[in-house]
PDB file of C-alpha atoms in Angstrom:
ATOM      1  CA  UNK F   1     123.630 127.021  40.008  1.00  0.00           C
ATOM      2  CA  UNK F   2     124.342 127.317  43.809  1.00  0.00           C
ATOM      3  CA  UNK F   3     122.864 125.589  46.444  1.00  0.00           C
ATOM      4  CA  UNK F   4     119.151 126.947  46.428  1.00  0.00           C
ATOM      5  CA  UNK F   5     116.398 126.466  48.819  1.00  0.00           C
ATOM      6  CA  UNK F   6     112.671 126.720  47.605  1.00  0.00           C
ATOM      7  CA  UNK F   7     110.792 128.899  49.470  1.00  0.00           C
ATOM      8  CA  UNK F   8     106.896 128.299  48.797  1.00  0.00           C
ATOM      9  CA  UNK F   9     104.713 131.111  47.809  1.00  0.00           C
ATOM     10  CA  UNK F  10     102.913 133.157  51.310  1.00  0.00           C
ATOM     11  CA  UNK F  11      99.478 132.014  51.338  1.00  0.00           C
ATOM     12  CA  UNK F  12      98.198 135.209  51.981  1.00  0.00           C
ATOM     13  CA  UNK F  13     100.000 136.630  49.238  1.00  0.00           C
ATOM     14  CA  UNK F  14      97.423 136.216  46.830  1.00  0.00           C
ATOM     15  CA  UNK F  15      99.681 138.388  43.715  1.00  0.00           C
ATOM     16  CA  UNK F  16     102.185 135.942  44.587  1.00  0.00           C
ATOM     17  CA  UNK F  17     100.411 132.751  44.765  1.00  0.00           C
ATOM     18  CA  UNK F  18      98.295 133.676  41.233  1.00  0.00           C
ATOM     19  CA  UNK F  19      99.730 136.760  39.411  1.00  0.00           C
ATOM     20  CA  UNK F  20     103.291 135.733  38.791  1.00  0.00           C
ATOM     21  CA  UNK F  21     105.275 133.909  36.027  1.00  0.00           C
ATOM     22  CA  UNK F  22     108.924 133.385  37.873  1.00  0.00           C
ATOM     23  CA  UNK F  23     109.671 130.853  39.486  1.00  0.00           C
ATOM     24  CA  UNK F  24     108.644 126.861  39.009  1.00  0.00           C
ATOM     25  CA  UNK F  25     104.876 125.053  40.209  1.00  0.00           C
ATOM     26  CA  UNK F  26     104.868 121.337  41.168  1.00  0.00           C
ATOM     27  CA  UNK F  27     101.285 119.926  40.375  1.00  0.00           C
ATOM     28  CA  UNK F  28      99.841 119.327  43.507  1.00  0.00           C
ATOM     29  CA  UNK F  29     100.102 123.137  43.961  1.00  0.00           C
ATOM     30  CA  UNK F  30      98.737 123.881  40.547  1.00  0.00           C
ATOM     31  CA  UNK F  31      95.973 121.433  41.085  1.00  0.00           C
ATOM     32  CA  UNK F  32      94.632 123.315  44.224  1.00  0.00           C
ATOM     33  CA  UNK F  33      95.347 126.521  43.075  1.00  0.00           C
ATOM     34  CA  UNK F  34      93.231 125.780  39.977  1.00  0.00           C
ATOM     35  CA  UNK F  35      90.234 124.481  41.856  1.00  0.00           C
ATOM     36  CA  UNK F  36      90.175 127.628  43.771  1.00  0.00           C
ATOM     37  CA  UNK F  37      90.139 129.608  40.573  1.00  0.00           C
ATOM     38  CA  UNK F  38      87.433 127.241  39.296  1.00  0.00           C
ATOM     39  CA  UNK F  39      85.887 127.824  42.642  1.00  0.00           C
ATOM     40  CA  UNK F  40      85.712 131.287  42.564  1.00  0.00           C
ATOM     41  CA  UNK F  41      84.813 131.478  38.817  1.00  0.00           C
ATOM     42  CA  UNK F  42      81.137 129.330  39.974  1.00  0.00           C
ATOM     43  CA  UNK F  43      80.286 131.756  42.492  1.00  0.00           C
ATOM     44  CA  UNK F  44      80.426 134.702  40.802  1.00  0.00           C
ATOM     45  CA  UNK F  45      78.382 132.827  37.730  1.00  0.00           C
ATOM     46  CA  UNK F  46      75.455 131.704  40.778  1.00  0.00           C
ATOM     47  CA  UNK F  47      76.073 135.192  41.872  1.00  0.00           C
ATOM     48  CA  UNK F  48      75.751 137.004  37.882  1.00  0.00           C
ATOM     49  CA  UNK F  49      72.783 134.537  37.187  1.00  0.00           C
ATOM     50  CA  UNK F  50      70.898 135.532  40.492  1.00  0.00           C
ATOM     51  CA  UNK F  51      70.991 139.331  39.551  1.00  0.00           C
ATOM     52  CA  UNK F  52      71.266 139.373  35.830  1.00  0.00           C
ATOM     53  CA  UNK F  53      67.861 137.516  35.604  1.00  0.00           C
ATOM     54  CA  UNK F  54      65.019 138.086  32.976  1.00  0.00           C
ATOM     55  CA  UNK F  55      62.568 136.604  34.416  1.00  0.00           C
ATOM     56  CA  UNK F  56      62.382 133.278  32.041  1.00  0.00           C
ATOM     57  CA  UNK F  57      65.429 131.725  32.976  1.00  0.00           C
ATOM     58  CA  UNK F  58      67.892 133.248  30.964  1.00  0.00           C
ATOM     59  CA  UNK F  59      70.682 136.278  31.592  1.00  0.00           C
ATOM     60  CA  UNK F  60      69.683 139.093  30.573  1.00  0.00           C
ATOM     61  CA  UNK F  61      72.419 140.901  27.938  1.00  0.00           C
ATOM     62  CA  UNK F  62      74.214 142.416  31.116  1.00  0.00           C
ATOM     63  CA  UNK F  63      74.590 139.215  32.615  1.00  0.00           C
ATOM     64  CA  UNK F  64      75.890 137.437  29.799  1.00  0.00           C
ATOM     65  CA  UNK F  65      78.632 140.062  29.456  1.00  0.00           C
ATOM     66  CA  UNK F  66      79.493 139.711  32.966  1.00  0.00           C
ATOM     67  CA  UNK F  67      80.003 135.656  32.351  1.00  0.00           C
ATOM     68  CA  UNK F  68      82.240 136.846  29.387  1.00  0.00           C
ATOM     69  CA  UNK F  69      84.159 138.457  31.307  1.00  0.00           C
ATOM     70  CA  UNK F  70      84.679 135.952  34.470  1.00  0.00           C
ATOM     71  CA  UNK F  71      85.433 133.453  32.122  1.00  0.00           C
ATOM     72  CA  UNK F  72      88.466 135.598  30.197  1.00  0.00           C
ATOM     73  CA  UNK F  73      89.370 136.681  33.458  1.00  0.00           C
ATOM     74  CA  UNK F  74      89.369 133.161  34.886  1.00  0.00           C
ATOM     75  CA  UNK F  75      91.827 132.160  31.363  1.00  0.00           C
ATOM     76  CA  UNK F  76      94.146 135.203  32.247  1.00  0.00           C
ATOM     77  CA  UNK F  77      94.803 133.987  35.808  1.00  0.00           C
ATOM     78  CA  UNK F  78      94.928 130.657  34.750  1.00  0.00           C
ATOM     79  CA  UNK F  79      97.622 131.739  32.056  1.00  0.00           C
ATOM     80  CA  UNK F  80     100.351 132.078  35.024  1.00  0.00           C
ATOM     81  CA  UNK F  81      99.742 129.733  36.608  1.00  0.00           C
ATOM     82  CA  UNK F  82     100.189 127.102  33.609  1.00  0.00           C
ATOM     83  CA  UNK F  83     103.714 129.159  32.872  1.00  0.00           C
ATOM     84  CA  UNK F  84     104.879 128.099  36.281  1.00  0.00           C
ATOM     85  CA  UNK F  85     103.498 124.281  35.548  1.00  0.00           C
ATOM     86  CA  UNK F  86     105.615 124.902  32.644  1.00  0.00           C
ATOM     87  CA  UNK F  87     108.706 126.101  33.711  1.00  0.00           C
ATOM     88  CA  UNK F  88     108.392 122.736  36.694  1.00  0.00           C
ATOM     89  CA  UNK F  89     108.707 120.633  33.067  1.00  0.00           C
ATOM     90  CA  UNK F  90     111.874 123.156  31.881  1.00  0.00           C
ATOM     91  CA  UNK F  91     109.840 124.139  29.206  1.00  0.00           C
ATOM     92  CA  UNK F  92     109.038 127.916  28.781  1.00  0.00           C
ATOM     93  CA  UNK F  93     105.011 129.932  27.983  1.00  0.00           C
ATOM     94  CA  UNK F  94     104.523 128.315  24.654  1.00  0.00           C
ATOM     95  CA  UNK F  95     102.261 126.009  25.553  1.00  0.00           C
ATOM     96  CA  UNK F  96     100.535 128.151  28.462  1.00  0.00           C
ATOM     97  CA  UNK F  97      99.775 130.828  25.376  1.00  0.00           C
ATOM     98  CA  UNK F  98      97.922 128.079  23.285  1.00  0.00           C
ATOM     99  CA  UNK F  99      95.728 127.033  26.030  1.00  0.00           C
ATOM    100  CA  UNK F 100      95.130 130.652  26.600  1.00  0.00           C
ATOM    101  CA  UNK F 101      94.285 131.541  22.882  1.00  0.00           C
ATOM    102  CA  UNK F 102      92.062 128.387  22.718  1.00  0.00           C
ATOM    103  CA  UNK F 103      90.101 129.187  26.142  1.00  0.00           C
ATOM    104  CA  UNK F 104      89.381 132.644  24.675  1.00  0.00           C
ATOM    105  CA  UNK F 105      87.827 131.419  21.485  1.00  0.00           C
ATOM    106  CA  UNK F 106      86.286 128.674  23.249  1.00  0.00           C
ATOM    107  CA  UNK F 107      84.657 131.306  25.030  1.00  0.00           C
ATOM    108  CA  UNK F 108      83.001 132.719  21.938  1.00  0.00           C
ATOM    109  CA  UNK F 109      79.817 130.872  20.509  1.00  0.00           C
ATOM    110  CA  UNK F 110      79.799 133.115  17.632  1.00  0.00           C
ATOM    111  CA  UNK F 111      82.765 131.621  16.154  1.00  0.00           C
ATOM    112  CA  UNK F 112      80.730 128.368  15.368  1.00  0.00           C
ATOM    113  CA  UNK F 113      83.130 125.368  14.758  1.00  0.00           C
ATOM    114  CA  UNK F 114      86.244 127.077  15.994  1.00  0.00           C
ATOM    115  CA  UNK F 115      84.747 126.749  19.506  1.00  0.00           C
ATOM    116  CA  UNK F 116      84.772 123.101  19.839  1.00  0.00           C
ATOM    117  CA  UNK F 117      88.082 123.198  18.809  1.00  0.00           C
ATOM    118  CA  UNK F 118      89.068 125.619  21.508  1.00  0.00           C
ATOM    119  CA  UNK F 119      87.750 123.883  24.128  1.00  0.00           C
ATOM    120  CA  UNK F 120      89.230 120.572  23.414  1.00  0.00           C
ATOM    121  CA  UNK F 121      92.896 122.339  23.207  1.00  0.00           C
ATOM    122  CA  UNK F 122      92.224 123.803  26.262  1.00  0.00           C
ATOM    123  CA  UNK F 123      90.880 120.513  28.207  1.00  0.00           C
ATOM    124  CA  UNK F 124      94.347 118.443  26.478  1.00  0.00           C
ATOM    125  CA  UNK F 125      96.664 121.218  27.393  1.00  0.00           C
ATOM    126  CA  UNK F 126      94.902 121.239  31.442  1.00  0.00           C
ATOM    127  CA  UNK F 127      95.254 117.534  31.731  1.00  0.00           C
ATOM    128  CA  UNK F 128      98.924 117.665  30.542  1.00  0.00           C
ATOM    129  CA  UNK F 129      99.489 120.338  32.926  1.00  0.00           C
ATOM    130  CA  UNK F 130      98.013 118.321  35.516  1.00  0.00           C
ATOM    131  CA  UNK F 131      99.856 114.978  35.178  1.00  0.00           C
ATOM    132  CA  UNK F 132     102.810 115.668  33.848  1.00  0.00           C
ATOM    133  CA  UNK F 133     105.720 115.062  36.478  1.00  0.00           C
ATOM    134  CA  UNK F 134     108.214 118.200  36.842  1.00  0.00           C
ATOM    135  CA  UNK F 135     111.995 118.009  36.728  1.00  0.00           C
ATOM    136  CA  UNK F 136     114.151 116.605  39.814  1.00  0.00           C
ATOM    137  CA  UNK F 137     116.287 119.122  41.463  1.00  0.00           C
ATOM    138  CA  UNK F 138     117.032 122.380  39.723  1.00  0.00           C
ATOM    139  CA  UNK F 139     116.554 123.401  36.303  1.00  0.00           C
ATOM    140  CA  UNK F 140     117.078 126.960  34.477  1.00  0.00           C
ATOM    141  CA  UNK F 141     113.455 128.458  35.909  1.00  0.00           C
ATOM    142  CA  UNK F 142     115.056 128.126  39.377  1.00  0.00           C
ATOM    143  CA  UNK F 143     115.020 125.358  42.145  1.00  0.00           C
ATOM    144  CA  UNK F 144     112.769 122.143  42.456  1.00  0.00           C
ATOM    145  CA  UNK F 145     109.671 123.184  44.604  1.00  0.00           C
ATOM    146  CA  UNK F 146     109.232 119.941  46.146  1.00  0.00           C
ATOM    147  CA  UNK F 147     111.741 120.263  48.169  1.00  0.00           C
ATOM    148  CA  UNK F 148     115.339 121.719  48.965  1.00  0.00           C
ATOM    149  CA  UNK F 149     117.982 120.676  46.820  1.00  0.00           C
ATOM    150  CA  UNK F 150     121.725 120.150  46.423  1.00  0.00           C
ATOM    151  CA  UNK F 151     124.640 121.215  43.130  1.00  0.00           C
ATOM    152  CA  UNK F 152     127.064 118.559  42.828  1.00  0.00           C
ATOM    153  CA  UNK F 153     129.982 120.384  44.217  1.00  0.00           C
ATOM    154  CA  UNK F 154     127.582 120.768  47.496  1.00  0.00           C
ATOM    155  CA  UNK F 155     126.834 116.873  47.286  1.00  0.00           C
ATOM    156  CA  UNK F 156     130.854 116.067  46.904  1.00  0.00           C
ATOM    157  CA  UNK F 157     131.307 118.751  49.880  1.00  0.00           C
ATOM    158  CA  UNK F 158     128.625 116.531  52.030  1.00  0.00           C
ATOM    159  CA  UNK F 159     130.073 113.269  50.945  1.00  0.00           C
ATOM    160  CA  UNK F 160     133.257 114.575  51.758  1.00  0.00           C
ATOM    161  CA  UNK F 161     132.000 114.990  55.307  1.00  0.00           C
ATOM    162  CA  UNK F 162     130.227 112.259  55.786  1.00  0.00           C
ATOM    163  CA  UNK F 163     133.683 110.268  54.917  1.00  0.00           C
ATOM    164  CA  UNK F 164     135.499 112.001  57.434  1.00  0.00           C
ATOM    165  CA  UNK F 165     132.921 111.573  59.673  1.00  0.00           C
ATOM    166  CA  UNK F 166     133.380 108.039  59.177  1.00  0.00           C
ATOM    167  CA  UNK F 167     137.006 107.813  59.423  1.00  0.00           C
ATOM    168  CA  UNK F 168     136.749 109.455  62.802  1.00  0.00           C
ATOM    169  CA  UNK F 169     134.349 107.373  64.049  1.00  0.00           C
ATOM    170  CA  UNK F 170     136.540 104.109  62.885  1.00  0.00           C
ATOM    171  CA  UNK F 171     139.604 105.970  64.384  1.00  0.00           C
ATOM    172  CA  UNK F 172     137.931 106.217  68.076  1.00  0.00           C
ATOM    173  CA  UNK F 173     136.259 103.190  67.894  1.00  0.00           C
ATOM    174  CA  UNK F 174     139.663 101.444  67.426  1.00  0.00           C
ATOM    175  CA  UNK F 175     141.720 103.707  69.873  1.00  0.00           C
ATOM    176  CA  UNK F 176     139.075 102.923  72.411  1.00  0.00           C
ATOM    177  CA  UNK F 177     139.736  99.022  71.472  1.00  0.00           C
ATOM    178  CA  UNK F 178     143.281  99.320  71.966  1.00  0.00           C
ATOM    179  CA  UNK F 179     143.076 101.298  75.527  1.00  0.00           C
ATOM    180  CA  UNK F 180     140.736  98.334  76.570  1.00  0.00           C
ATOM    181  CA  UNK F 181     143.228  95.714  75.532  1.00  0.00           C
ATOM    182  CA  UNK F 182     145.963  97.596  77.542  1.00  0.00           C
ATOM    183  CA  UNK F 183     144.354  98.292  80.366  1.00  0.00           C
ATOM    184  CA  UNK F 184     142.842  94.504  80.569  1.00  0.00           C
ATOM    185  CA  UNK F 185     146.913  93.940  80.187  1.00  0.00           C
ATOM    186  CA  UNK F 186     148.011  96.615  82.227  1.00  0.00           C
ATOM    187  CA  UNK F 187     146.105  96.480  84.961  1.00  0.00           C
ATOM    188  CA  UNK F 188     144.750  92.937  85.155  1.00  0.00           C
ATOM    189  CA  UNK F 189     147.464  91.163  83.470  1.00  0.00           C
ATOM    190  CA  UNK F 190     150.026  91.133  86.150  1.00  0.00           C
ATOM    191  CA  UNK F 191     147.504  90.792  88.963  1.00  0.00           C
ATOM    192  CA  UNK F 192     146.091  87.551  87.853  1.00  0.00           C
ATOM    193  CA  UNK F 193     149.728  86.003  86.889  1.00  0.00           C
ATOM    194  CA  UNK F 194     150.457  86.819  90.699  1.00  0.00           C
ATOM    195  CA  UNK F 195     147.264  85.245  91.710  1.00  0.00           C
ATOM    196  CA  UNK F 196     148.271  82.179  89.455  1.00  0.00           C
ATOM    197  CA  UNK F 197     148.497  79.113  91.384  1.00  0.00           C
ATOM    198  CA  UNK F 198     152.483  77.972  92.333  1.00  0.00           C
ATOM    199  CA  UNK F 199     152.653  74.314  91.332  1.00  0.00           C
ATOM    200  CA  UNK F 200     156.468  74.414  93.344  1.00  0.00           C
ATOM    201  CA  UNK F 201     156.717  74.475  96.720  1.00  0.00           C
ATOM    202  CA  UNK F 202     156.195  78.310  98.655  1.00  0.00           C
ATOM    203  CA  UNK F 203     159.684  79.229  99.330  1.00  0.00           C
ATOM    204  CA  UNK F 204     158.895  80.146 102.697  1.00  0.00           C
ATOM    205  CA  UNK F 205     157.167  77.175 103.576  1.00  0.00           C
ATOM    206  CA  UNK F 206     160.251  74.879 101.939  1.00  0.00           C
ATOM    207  CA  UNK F 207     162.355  77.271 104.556  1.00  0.00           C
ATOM    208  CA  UNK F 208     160.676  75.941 107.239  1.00  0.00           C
ATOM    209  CA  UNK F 209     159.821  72.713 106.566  1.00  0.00           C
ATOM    210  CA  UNK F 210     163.979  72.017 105.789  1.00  0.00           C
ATOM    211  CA  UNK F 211     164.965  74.371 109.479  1.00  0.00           C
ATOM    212  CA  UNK F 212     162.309  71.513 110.938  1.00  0.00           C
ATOM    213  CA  UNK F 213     163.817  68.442 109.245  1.00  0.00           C
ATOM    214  CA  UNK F 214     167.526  69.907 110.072  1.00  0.00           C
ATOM    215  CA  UNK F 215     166.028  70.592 113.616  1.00  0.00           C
ATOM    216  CA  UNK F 216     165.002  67.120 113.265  1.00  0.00           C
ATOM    217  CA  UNK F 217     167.541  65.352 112.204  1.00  0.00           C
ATOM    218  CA  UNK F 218     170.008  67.088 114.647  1.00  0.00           C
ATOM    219  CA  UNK F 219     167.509  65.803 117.289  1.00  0.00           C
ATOM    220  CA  UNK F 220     167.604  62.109 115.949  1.00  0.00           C
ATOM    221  CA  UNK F 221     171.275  62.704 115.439  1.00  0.00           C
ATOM    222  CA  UNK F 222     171.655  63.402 119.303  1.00  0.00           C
ATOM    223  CA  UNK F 223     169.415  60.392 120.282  1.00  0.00           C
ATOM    224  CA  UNK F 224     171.555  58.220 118.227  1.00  0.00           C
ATOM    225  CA  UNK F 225     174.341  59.575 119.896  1.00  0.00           C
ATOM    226  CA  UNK F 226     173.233  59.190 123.308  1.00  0.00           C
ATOM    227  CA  UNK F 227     172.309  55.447 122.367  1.00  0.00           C
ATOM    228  CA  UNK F 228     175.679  54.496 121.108  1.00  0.00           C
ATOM    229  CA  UNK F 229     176.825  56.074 124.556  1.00  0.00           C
ATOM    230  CA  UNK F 230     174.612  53.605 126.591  1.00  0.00           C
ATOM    231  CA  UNK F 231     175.218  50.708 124.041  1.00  0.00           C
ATOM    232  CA  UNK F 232     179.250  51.542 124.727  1.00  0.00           C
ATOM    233  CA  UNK F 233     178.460  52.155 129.170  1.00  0.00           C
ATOM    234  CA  UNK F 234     177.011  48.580 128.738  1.00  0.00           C
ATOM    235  CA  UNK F 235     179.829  47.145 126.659  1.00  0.00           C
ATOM    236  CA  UNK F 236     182.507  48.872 129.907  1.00  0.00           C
ATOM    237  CA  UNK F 237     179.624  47.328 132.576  1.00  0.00           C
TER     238      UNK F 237
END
């Protein structure tokens, strides 16, 4: 199955929302969508028992067909929207058609015994319908409704990705280390060996400090001379 997307049902598409059997019904939907069949079902009995009457407290023959026929319409709507419960547990109409056989006879007082019977299928099969949890992801009635879903081969294509992803993001995380270390090398390296301290002595400094001691001695050299000179004057006088 490809890579499907649910789409839920318009909400002002009332055919689409009650009067269809493709396609898959999680059970909050089916819960709300029942409760507004059950909803309108009440309103039209207040409505059939206001007009229909007799005066004692009791429909009238009219009105009692009228209830007959909300309630089978009521079990025909209901019908599809227990297929689509259905098809949410990957299970196809079986089901749906017992609870629809057993609301119509429970619908029938005439049929004595069978009656109870039909509406106790029909309450078991409603609470099943109700609680039971639907498939995850897609199954052969069409996509999960509670959400959008992925096929493996999508799922591999997106884990794919998200590895690359990765491996990109490792790739400039460590090129961005390795211009940082070069740069501190580069740039700052050779600067602060220059700015190291010189435990010797400056070579220009050691220049001048040995043309001052040669300047120096040559001085002391001269006054040494010029003392042997007056020693030797003193030695002829």
């Amino acid at each position: 199955m490809s890579n499907e997307y649910y789409v839920p049902d318009n909400n002002n598409d009332w055919q689409a929302m009650f009067l269809k059997t493709d396609g898959r019904l999680n059970r909050l939907r089916y819960l709300k969508r029942q409760l507004i069949l059950l909803g309108i079902s009440i309103l039209l009995f207040i409505l059939v028992m206001a007009i229909c009457d007799n005066g004692y407290g009791f429909l009238t023959k009219r009105g009692e067909l009228l209830i007959t026929i909300i309630n089978l319409c009521g079990f025909g709507v209901s019908y599809f929207l227990d297929v689509r419960r259905l098809h949410d547990l990957n299970k196809d109409n079986t089901i749906a058609g017992v609870i629809l056989v057993a609301g119509i006879i429970s619908n029938f007082d005439s049929l004595e015994g069978l009656t109870e019977i039909g509406g106790l299928v029909t309450t078991v099969g409603m609470l099943y319908l109700f609680f039971a949890p639907g498939t995850e992801g897609p199954n052969k009635y069409g996509p999960d409704p509670l959400g959008p879903t992925l096929t493996a081969e999508a799922g591999n294509a997106e884990q794919a990705t998200n590895q690359n992803n990765a491996s990109d993001i490792v790739d400039a995380v460590s090129n961005l280390t390795g211009n940082s270390q070069n740069n501190l090398v580069g740039n700052n390296g050779v600067g602060n060996l220059n700015n190291l301290p010189n435990p010797g002595v400056n070579p220009s400094n050691s220049s001048n400090t040995n043309v001052d001691a040669e300047d120096d001695g040559y001085e002391s050299n001269d006054d040494d001379d010029n003392d042997d000179d007056n020693d030797d004057d003193d030695d002829l006088f």
